[in-house]
Amino acid sequence: MKLHQAYLAIAFVGSTSVDGFSSPQQGRIMMPTVSSTARFSAVVEEVATNGATADMKMPTAWECDEEAECVEVPACDDEECRTTLDVRIHGKWYDLSGWRKAHPAGAHWIDWYDGRDATEVMDAFHSAKGREMYKRLPASAPDTAAVLDASTAPYSQTELNFRKLRDELEADGWWDRDFVHEGKLLAIWTSLVVGAGLTVDSAAPLSTFLLALSMTNAGWLGHDYIHGIDKFANFMRPFAAVAAGLGPTWWSDKHNKHHALTNEMGVDEDIATDPFLFPWAPDPEHDSPLRKIQHLIFYIPFSFLFALWRVDTLQVAVESVEEKRPDAKNELWYLLAHYAVLLTFFPFQVWVPAVFLSGLMSALIVTPTHQSEEFFEEYQPDWVTAQFRSTRNAVTTNPFSEWLWGGMQYQLEHHLFPSMPRSKYPLLRPILQKFADENNVPGGYRESGEFEILYMNWDLYRKVAEADPVPGAPYSRGNGQLGAIDSQGGVAAGGVGLGKLM
């Protein structure tokens, strides 16, 4: 398609309004208008010269390795592979069509940001090495970059100020890990497992309780290590698989998407919990009788959380081996080792209830910090502001709760800086409060007491249970947009979260 045709395409597409869809107690929110992005690929055509036809050189594409070293190769058929995939990072557009297959975390991550800015996501999830590697990738064609710049939201002042804050924190060593603190947390986990093993015959209920606490604690430790970008975190990455039966590959695919596209309806799997739990009133086509009693039975699907995660982990682990994803075979061995120990030392009547009790505790922690806040019908170009608007912290009231929440009480700190060790979050809290005030972030820095936020989540379920279905309400599995759950394949397609149990 010629360049002027691309401009015409943009003109025909026009502008679309972007709405925010909030929980019932907040009402509907209008978001800034952002133009749709016209996507096109360069096509080399024959050019007439002196009445004759001169052949231009054949079209080319990029092929990259895992070190982001790219070479030009003959372009493939556009119907079979990507020949255009442009992503903006720190103000520059990059052609990632050749990098997508080499991307260690999977091609789907690159696809979700086609024609979009990925600066904050790039900085949040990658090590210093990774943030240097992308600079070696080929730049987008100038004409393509010009078209995309004209149709992509400019950086907000909040985003620019956030990048300055991040640079300052990095320079001050906020990503340095406190190994004394790590040792204490690992010692607590070890004592719980040993205690559960020692009481398995003499006091089975106590063994179940201790084992459930160890599972939840292992989940939070593994969560921190999988997010981490330092050497210790990389070494401890298999911990979640060995200690909790949760695979790093599954976790990264699901959880990092939640971080990148938080509370985007139809995209964020963490809020796609129907048909058991509806965080907003659905379209009649996607309704369920269970919605009317969800506030009365919420603890039942909550209890299935860990069991579901374990099943999904095993499915993804096997698929990852078949797809030859990095370290997939080792991850499967770690998971098998976990179940070998679990089934050898703990009887069925101890470990099965522990899985469900751990699921209940974990769901009570991870669910209210987002579901009480704003939901978005469309992609949010200002990632920083979206994190503030979709996240609420919990203020714990005692040392046991502070430990049990596993850093998730500092949900905003974690979402803005997911690779930072969680031990840093309490000290980061006043810094983010000041940032919210100085940048006039809508809603500011949001936090509530640990019991208040649990009530807010329950009250949301109650209000949605009492509401009538809403024709045209967003479908929790997406409507074909970039990153839509139903269009990505894998375990999430066709049902995700607690709703997959239906």
Coordinates of C-alpha atoms in Angstrom, one line a residue:
M1 CA 0.0 0.0 0.0
K2 CA 1.4 3.4 -0.9
L3 CA 2.0 6.0 1.8
H4 CA -0.8 8.3 0.7
Q5 CA -3.2 5.3 0.8
A6 CA -2.1 4.7 4.4
Y7 CA -3.0 8.3 5.3
L8 CA -6.4 7.8 3.6
A9 CA -6.9 4.7 5.7
I10 CA -6.4 6.7 8.8
A11 CA -8.8 9.4 7.6
F12 CA -11.5 6.8 7.0
V13 CA -10.9 5.1 10.4
G14 CA -11.2 8.4 12.2
S15 CA -11.2 8.8 16.0
T16 CA -12.9 6.5 18.5
S17 CA -13.8 7.5 22.0
V18 CA -12.2 5.5 24.8
D19 CA -14.3 4.8 27.8
G20 CA -13.5 3.7 31.3
F21 CA -16.0 1.2 32.7
S22 CA -15.9 1.4 36.5
S23 CA -17.5 -0.8 39.2
P24 CA -21.1 0.0 40.0
Q25 CA -20.4 2.4 42.9
Q26 CA -18.3 4.6 40.8
G27 CA -20.3 5.2 37.6
R28 CA -19.1 5.4 34.1
I29 CA -15.9 7.3 33.2
M30 CA -14.9 9.0 30.0
M31 CA -11.3 8.6 28.9
P32 CA -9.4 10.8 26.5
T33 CA -10.0 10.2 22.8
V34 CA -7.2 8.3 21.1
S35 CA -7.1 7.7 17.4
S36 CA -7.1 4.2 16.0
T37 CA -3.9 3.1 14.5
A38 CA -3.7 2.2 10.8
R39 CA -1.4 -0.7 10.1
F40 CA 0.1 -1.3 6.8
S41 CA 3.1 -3.1 5.2
A42 CA 5.4 -1.7 2.6
V43 CA 5.0 -3.3 -0.8
V44 CA 7.6 -2.9 -3.6
E45 CA 6.0 -2.2 -6.9
E46 CA 7.2 -2.1 -10.5
V47 CA 8.1 1.4 -11.7
A48 CA 7.8 2.5 -15.3
T49 CA 11.0 4.1 -16.7
N50 CA 11.0 5.5 -20.3
G51 CA 8.0 3.4 -21.3
A52 CA 9.5 0.2 -19.9
T53 CA 9.0 -1.6 -16.6
A54 CA 12.0 -1.6 -14.2
D55 CA 12.0 -4.2 -11.5
M56 CA 12.6 -3.0 -8.0
K57 CA 14.5 -5.2 -5.6
M58 CA 12.5 -7.9 -3.8
P59 CA 10.9 -6.9 -0.5
T60 CA 12.8 -7.9 2.6
A61 CA 12.0 -8.5 6.3
W62 CA 14.0 -8.9 9.5
E63 CA 15.2 -12.1 11.2
C64 CA 16.6 -11.8 14.7
D65 CA 18.2 -14.1 17.2
E66 CA 17.8 -14.1 21.0
E67 CA 20.6 -11.5 21.4
A68 CA 18.6 -9.0 19.2
E69 CA 21.1 -9.3 16.4
C70 CA 19.0 -8.9 13.2
V71 CA 19.7 -9.5 9.5
E72 CA 17.6 -8.7 6.5
V73 CA 16.1 -11.7 4.7
P74 CA 13.6 -12.1 1.8
A75 CA 10.1 -11.2 3.0
C76 CA 7.7 -14.0 3.6
D77 CA 4.0 -14.2 2.6
D78 CA 2.2 -11.7 4.8
E79 CA -0.6 -14.2 5.3
E80 CA 1.8 -16.7 6.9
C81 CA 4.1 -14.5 9.0
R82 CA 4.3 -10.9 10.2
T83 CA 6.1 -8.5 8.0
T84 CA 5.1 -5.4 9.9
L85 CA 5.1 -5.0 13.7
D86 CA 6.1 -1.6 15.0
V87 CA 6.4 -0.7 18.7
R88 CA 7.4 2.6 20.2
I89 CA 10.0 2.6 23.1
H90 CA 11.2 5.8 24.6
G91 CA 10.0 7.9 21.7
K92 CA 11.5 5.7 18.9
W93 CA 9.6 3.3 16.7
Y94 CA 11.1 -0.2 16.2
D95 CA 10.3 -2.9 13.7
L96 CA 9.9 -6.0 15.8
S97 CA 8.5 -8.3 13.1
G98 CA 11.8 -10.3 13.2
W99 CA 12.2 -10.2 16.9
R100 CA 8.8 -11.5 17.9
K101 CA 9.7 -15.2 17.4
A102 CA 13.1 -14.8 19.2
H103 CA 11.6 -12.9 22.2
P104 CA 12.3 -15.2 25.2
A105 CA 8.9 -14.5 26.8
G106 CA 7.0 -15.4 23.6
A107 CA 5.8 -13.7 20.4
H108 CA 2.4 -12.8 21.9
W109 CA 3.9 -10.1 24.1
I110 CA 5.2 -8.3 21.0
D111 CA 1.9 -8.7 19.1
W112 CA -0.1 -7.0 21.9
Y113 CA 1.9 -3.8 21.3
D114 CA 1.7 -3.5 17.6
G115 CA 1.2 0.2 16.8
R116 CA 1.5 1.1 20.5
D117 CA 4.0 2.4 23.0
A118 CA 5.7 -0.1 25.3
T119 CA 8.1 2.1 27.2
E120 CA 6.8 1.5 30.7
V121 CA 6.3 -2.2 30.1
M122 CA 9.8 -2.5 28.7
D123 CA 11.3 -0.8 31.7
A124 CA 9.2 -2.6 34.2
F125 CA 9.9 -6.2 33.2
H126 CA 13.4 -6.2 31.8
S127 CA 16.9 -6.1 33.2
A128 CA 19.5 -3.5 32.3
K129 CA 20.8 -5.9 29.7
G130 CA 17.4 -6.3 28.2
R131 CA 16.8 -2.6 28.1
E132 CA 20.0 -2.2 26.1
M133 CA 19.3 -5.1 23.7
Y134 CA 16.2 -3.5 22.2
K135 CA 18.3 -0.5 21.0
R136 CA 20.0 -2.9 18.6
L137 CA 16.7 -3.8 16.9
P138 CA 15.9 -2.3 13.5
A139 CA 14.1 1.1 13.5
S140 CA 10.8 1.3 11.8
A141 CA 10.7 2.8 8.3
P142 CA 10.5 6.6 8.5
D143 CA 7.2 6.8 6.7
T144 CA 5.7 4.1 8.9
A145 CA 7.0 5.9 12.0
A146 CA 5.5 9.2 10.8
V147 CA 2.0 7.6 10.3
L148 CA 2.1 5.9 13.7
D149 CA 3.3 9.0 15.5
A150 CA 0.3 10.9 14.0
S151 CA -2.1 8.3 15.4
T152 CA -0.6 7.4 18.8
A153 CA -1.2 9.3 22.0
P154 CA 1.8 11.5 23.0
Y155 CA 3.5 10.9 26.3
S156 CA 1.8 12.6 29.3
Q157 CA 3.7 14.7 31.8
T158 CA 2.9 12.0 34.4
E159 CA 4.7 9.4 32.3
L160 CA 7.7 11.6 31.7
N161 CA 7.9 12.4 35.4
F162 CA 7.6 8.7 36.3
R163 CA 10.6 7.9 34.1
K164 CA 12.6 10.5 36.0
L165 CA 11.6 8.9 39.3
R166 CA 12.5 5.5 38.1
D167 CA 15.9 6.6 37.0
E168 CA 16.5 8.3 40.4
L169 CA 15.5 5.1 42.3
E170 CA 17.7 2.9 40.1
A171 CA 20.7 5.3 40.7
D172 CA 20.0 5.1 44.5
G173 CA 20.1 1.3 44.6
W174 CA 16.4 0.5 45.2
W175 CA 16.8 -2.8 43.2
D176 CA 19.6 -4.1 45.6
R177 CA 18.3 -7.1 47.5
D178 CA 18.3 -7.4 51.3
F179 CA 19.7 -10.9 51.8
V180 CA 19.0 -10.8 55.6
H181 CA 15.4 -10.2 54.9
E182 CA 15.3 -12.9 52.2
G183 CA 16.9 -15.3 54.7
K184 CA 14.2 -14.6 57.3
L185 CA 11.4 -15.2 54.8
L186 CA 12.9 -18.4 53.5
A187 CA 13.4 -19.6 57.1
I188 CA 9.7 -18.9 57.9
W189 CA 8.7 -21.0 54.9
T190 CA 11.0 -23.8 55.8
S191 CA 9.7 -23.9 59.4
L192 CA 6.1 -24.1 58.1
V193 CA 6.9 -27.1 55.8
V194 CA 8.8 -28.9 58.6
G195 CA 6.1 -28.2 61.1
A196 CA 3.4 -29.5 58.7
G197 CA 5.5 -32.6 58.2
L198 CA 6.1 -33.3 61.9
T199 CA 2.4 -32.9 62.7
V200 CA 1.0 -34.9 59.8
D201 CA 0.2 -38.0 61.9
S202 CA -0.3 -36.5 65.4
A203 CA -2.4 -33.4 64.5
A204 CA -3.6 -33.5 60.9
P205 CA -5.7 -30.3 61.0
L206 CA -2.7 -28.4 62.3
S207 CA -0.6 -30.0 59.5
T208 CA -3.2 -28.9 56.9
F209 CA -3.1 -25.3 58.3
L210 CA 0.7 -25.1 58.3
L211 CA 0.9 -26.6 54.9
A212 CA -1.6 -24.1 53.5
L213 CA 0.3 -21.2 55.0
S214 CA 3.5 -22.6 53.4
M215 CA 1.8 -22.8 50.0
T216 CA 0.6 -19.2 50.2
N217 CA 4.0 -18.0 51.5
A218 CA 5.8 -20.0 48.7
G219 CA 3.5 -18.3 46.2
W220 CA 4.5 -14.8 47.4
L221 CA 8.2 -15.7 47.5
G222 CA 8.1 -17.2 44.0
H223 CA 6.1 -14.2 42.8
D224 CA 8.9 -11.9 43.9
Y225 CA 11.7 -14.1 42.4
I226 CA 9.9 -14.5 39.0
H227 CA 9.5 -10.8 38.7
G228 CA 13.0 -10.1 39.8
I229 CA 15.8 -9.2 37.5
D230 CA 18.9 -9.6 39.8
K231 CA 21.1 -12.6 39.9
F232 CA 19.6 -14.0 43.1
A233 CA 16.1 -13.8 41.7
N234 CA 17.2 -15.6 38.5
F235 CA 18.8 -18.3 40.6
M236 CA 15.6 -18.6 42.7
R237 CA 13.2 -18.5 39.7
P238 CA 12.4 -22.3 40.0
F239 CA 11.3 -21.8 43.7
A240 CA 7.6 -21.3 42.8
A241 CA 7.6 -24.6 40.9
V242 CA 9.5 -26.6 43.6
A243 CA 7.7 -25.1 46.6
A244 CA 4.2 -24.2 45.4
G245 CA 3.7 -26.2 42.2
L246 CA 3.3 -23.0 40.1
G247 CA 5.3 -22.8 36.9
P248 CA 7.3 -19.6 36.1
T249 CA 6.3 -19.8 32.4
W250 CA 2.6 -20.0 33.2
W251 CA 3.0 -17.3 35.8
S252 CA 4.9 -14.9 33.5
D253 CA 2.4 -15.3 30.7
K254 CA -0.7 -14.7 32.8
H255 CA 0.6 -12.4 35.6
N256 CA 2.8 -10.1 33.5
K257 CA -0.2 -9.5 31.2
H258 CA -2.2 -8.5 34.2
H259 CA 0.6 -6.0 35.1
A260 CA 0.8 -4.6 31.5
L261 CA -2.9 -4.3 30.8
T262 CA -4.4 -4.0 34.3
N263 CA -8.2 -4.1 34.6
E264 CA -8.6 -3.9 30.8
M265 CA -11.9 -5.7 30.3
G266 CA -11.6 -8.8 28.0
V267 CA -7.8 -8.7 28.2
D268 CA -6.8 -8.9 31.9
E269 CA -7.4 -12.5 33.0
D270 CA -7.4 -11.6 36.7
I271 CA -10.8 -9.9 36.3
A272 CA -12.3 -12.5 34.0
T273 CA -13.7 -14.6 36.9
D274 CA -17.2 -15.4 35.6
P275 CA -19.4 -17.4 35.5
F276 CA -18.9 -17.8 39.3
L277 CA -17.9 -14.2 40.1
F278 CA -18.8 -11.1 38.0
P279 CA -17.0 -7.9 38.8
W280 CA -19.5 -6.0 36.5
A281 CA -23.0 -6.6 35.3
P282 CA -22.7 -8.6 32.1
D283 CA -24.5 -8.7 28.8
P284 CA -27.5 -11.1 29.0
E285 CA -25.8 -13.4 26.6
H286 CA -22.9 -14.0 29.0
D287 CA -24.9 -14.0 32.3
S288 CA -25.2 -16.8 34.7
P289 CA -27.7 -17.7 37.5
L290 CA -24.8 -17.9 39.9
R291 CA -24.3 -14.1 39.6
K292 CA -27.4 -13.6 41.8
I293 CA -25.9 -15.4 44.7
Q294 CA -22.2 -14.6 44.1
H295 CA -21.8 -12.5 47.2
L296 CA -23.1 -15.5 49.3
I297 CA -20.9 -18.2 47.7
F298 CA -17.7 -16.2 46.8
Y299 CA -15.6 -18.2 49.2
I300 CA -16.2 -21.4 47.3
P301 CA -14.7 -20.2 43.9
F302 CA -12.0 -18.4 45.9
S303 CA -11.0 -21.7 47.5
F304 CA -10.5 -23.2 44.0
L305 CA -7.9 -20.6 43.0
F306 CA -4.7 -22.5 43.9
A307 CA -6.1 -25.8 42.5
L308 CA -6.9 -24.0 39.2
W309 CA -3.5 -22.4 39.0
R310 CA -1.9 -25.8 39.5
V311 CA -3.9 -27.4 36.7
D312 CA -3.1 -24.5 34.4
T313 CA 0.6 -24.7 35.3
L314 CA 0.9 -28.3 34.3
Q315 CA -0.9 -27.7 31.0
V316 CA 1.3 -24.8 30.1
A317 CA 4.4 -26.7 31.2
V318 CA 3.6 -29.6 28.8
E319 CA 2.8 -27.2 26.0
S320 CA 6.0 -25.2 26.6
V321 CA 8.0 -28.4 26.2
E322 CA 6.2 -29.2 22.9
E323 CA 6.9 -25.6 21.7
K324 CA 10.5 -25.7 22.9
R325 CA 10.2 -22.6 25.0
P326 CA 13.3 -21.7 27.0
D327 CA 14.0 -23.9 30.1
A328 CA 10.7 -25.7 29.6
K329 CA 12.0 -29.2 30.3
N330 CA 13.8 -28.2 33.5
E331 CA 10.6 -26.4 34.7
L332 CA 8.6 -29.6 34.1
W333 CA 11.1 -31.6 36.2
Y334 CA 10.8 -29.0 39.0
L335 CA 7.1 -29.5 39.0
L336 CA 7.4 -33.3 39.1
A337 CA 9.8 -33.0 42.0
H338 CA 7.2 -30.8 43.9
Y339 CA 4.5 -33.4 43.5
A340 CA 6.9 -36.3 44.4
V341 CA 7.6 -34.7 47.7
L342 CA 4.0 -33.6 48.3
L343 CA 2.5 -37.0 47.6
T344 CA 5.3 -38.8 49.5
F345 CA 5.2 -37.0 52.8
F346 CA 1.6 -35.7 53.0
P347 CA -1.5 -37.9 52.8
F348 CA -4.5 -37.0 50.7
Q349 CA -6.6 -35.8 53.6
V350 CA -3.9 -33.2 54.5
W351 CA -2.6 -31.8 51.3
V352 CA -5.9 -31.5 49.4
P353 CA -7.6 -29.4 52.0
A354 CA -4.4 -27.4 52.3
V355 CA -4.6 -26.6 48.6
F356 CA -8.1 -25.2 49.0
L357 CA -7.4 -23.3 52.2
S358 CA -4.3 -21.8 50.6
G359 CA -6.5 -20.8 47.6
L360 CA -9.0 -19.1 49.8
M361 CA -6.3 -17.1 51.6
S362 CA -4.5 -16.1 48.4
A363 CA -7.8 -15.1 46.7
L364 CA -8.8 -12.9 49.6
I365 CA -5.5 -11.1 49.2
V366 CA -5.1 -10.8 45.4
T367 CA -8.7 -10.0 44.5
P368 CA -9.7 -6.8 46.3
T369 CA -6.7 -4.6 45.4
H370 CA -8.0 -4.3 41.8
Q371 CA -11.6 -5.3 41.7
S372 CA -12.6 -2.4 43.9
E373 CA -11.2 0.1 41.4
E374 CA -11.8 1.2 37.9
F375 CA -12.2 -1.1 34.9
F376 CA -11.3 0.0 31.3
E377 CA -13.1 -0.9 28.1
E378 CA -10.2 0.1 26.0
Y379 CA -6.4 0.1 26.0
Q380 CA -4.9 2.8 28.2
P381 CA -2.0 4.6 26.6
D382 CA -0.9 6.3 29.9
W383 CA 0.2 3.2 31.7
V384 CA 1.3 5.0 34.8
T385 CA -2.0 6.8 35.4
A386 CA -3.9 3.6 34.7
Q387 CA -2.0 1.8 37.5
F388 CA -3.0 4.5 40.0
R389 CA -6.6 4.4 38.8
S390 CA -7.0 0.6 38.9
T391 CA -5.1 -0.2 42.1
R392 CA -5.8 0.1 45.9
N393 CA -3.4 -0.8 48.7
A394 CA -4.3 -2.5 51.9
V395 CA -3.1 -1.2 55.2
T396 CA -2.4 -4.1 57.5
T397 CA -3.1 -4.0 61.2
N398 CA -0.6 -6.4 62.8
P399 CA 2.7 -8.2 62.0
F400 CA 1.0 -11.5 61.1
S401 CA -1.1 -9.8 58.4
E402 CA 1.9 -7.9 57.2
W403 CA 3.7 -11.2 56.6
L404 CA 0.6 -13.1 55.3
W405 CA -0.2 -10.5 52.6
G406 CA 3.3 -11.2 51.2
G407 CA 3.9 -7.7 49.9
M408 CA 0.6 -7.6 48.0
Q409 CA -0.7 -5.0 50.4
Y410 CA 1.7 -2.6 48.6
Q411 CA -0.1 -3.4 45.3
L412 CA 0.5 0.0 43.7
E413 CA 4.2 -0.1 44.5
H414 CA 4.4 -3.6 43.0
H415 CA 2.5 -2.7 39.9
L416 CA 4.6 0.4 39.1
F417 CA 7.9 -1.4 40.0
P418 CA 7.3 -5.2 39.7
S419 CA 11.0 -6.1 39.5
M420 CA 11.9 -4.3 42.6
P421 CA 12.4 -6.5 45.7
R422 CA 9.2 -6.4 47.8
S423 CA 11.2 -5.5 50.9
K424 CA 11.6 -2.0 49.5
Y425 CA 7.9 -1.3 49.1
P426 CA 7.1 0.1 52.6
L427 CA 9.8 2.8 52.1
L428 CA 8.5 3.5 48.6
R429 CA 5.0 4.3 49.8
P430 CA 5.5 7.9 50.8
I431 CA 7.4 8.6 47.6
L432 CA 4.5 7.5 45.5
Q433 CA 2.0 9.4 47.7
K434 CA 4.0 12.5 47.0
F435 CA 4.2 11.6 43.3
A436 CA 0.5 11.3 43.1
D437 CA -0.1 14.7 44.7
E438 CA 2.5 16.5 42.6
N439 CA 1.2 15.0 39.3
N440 CA -2.5 15.4 40.2
V441 CA -3.2 11.7 39.5
P442 CA -7.0 11.1 39.4
G443 CA -8.0 9.5 42.6
G444 CA -4.6 10.0 44.1
Y445 CA -2.8 7.3 46.0
R446 CA -5.6 4.9 47.1
E447 CA -5.4 2.7 50.2
S448 CA -7.8 1.3 52.7
G449 CA -7.6 -0.9 55.8
E450 CA -7.2 -4.6 55.2
F451 CA -10.7 -5.4 56.4
E452 CA -12.3 -2.4 54.7
I453 CA -10.9 -3.4 51.4
L454 CA -12.2 -6.9 51.8
Y455 CA -15.6 -5.5 52.5
M456 CA -15.4 -3.3 49.5
N457 CA -14.7 -6.3 47.3
W458 CA -17.6 -8.2 48.9
D459 CA -19.9 -5.2 48.5
L460 CA -19.0 -5.0 44.8
Y461 CA -20.1 -8.6 44.3
R462 CA -23.3 -7.9 46.2
K463 CA -24.1 -4.8 44.0
V464 CA -23.4 -6.7 40.8
A465 CA -25.5 -9.6 42.0
E466 CA -28.5 -7.2 42.5
A467 CA -28.0 -5.4 39.2
D468 CA -29.8 -6.2 36.0
P469 CA -27.8 -7.5 33.1
V470 CA -26.6 -4.7 30.8
P471 CA -27.0 -5.2 27.0
G472 CA -23.8 -4.5 25.3
A473 CA -21.6 -4.8 28.4
P474 CA -18.0 -5.8 27.6
Y475 CA -17.4 -9.6 27.4
S476 CA -14.8 -10.7 29.9
R477 CA -13.0 -12.8 27.3
G478 CA -12.7 -9.9 24.8
N479 CA -14.1 -8.6 21.5
G480 CA -11.1 -9.2 19.2
Q481 CA -9.0 -6.3 20.4
L482 CA -5.2 -6.7 20.8
G483 CA -4.6 -9.1 23.7
A484 CA -8.2 -10.3 23.9
I485 CA -8.3 -13.5 26.0
D486 CA -10.3 -15.6 23.5
S487 CA -7.9 -14.7 20.6
Q488 CA -4.6 -15.5 22.3
G489 CA -5.0 -19.3 22.6
G490 CA -3.6 -21.3 25.5
V491 CA -5.3 -22.2 28.8
A492 CA -7.0 -18.8 29.1
A493 CA -9.0 -19.0 25.9
G494 CA -12.6 -19.9 26.2
G495 CA -12.6 -19.4 30.0
V496 CA -10.1 -18.2 32.5
G497 CA -9.7 -17.6 36.2
L498 CA -12.2 -19.0 38.6
G499 CA -14.8 -19.2 35.8
K500 CA -12.9 -21.9 34.0
L501 CA -14.2 -24.3 36.6
M502 CA -17.7 -24.1 35.1

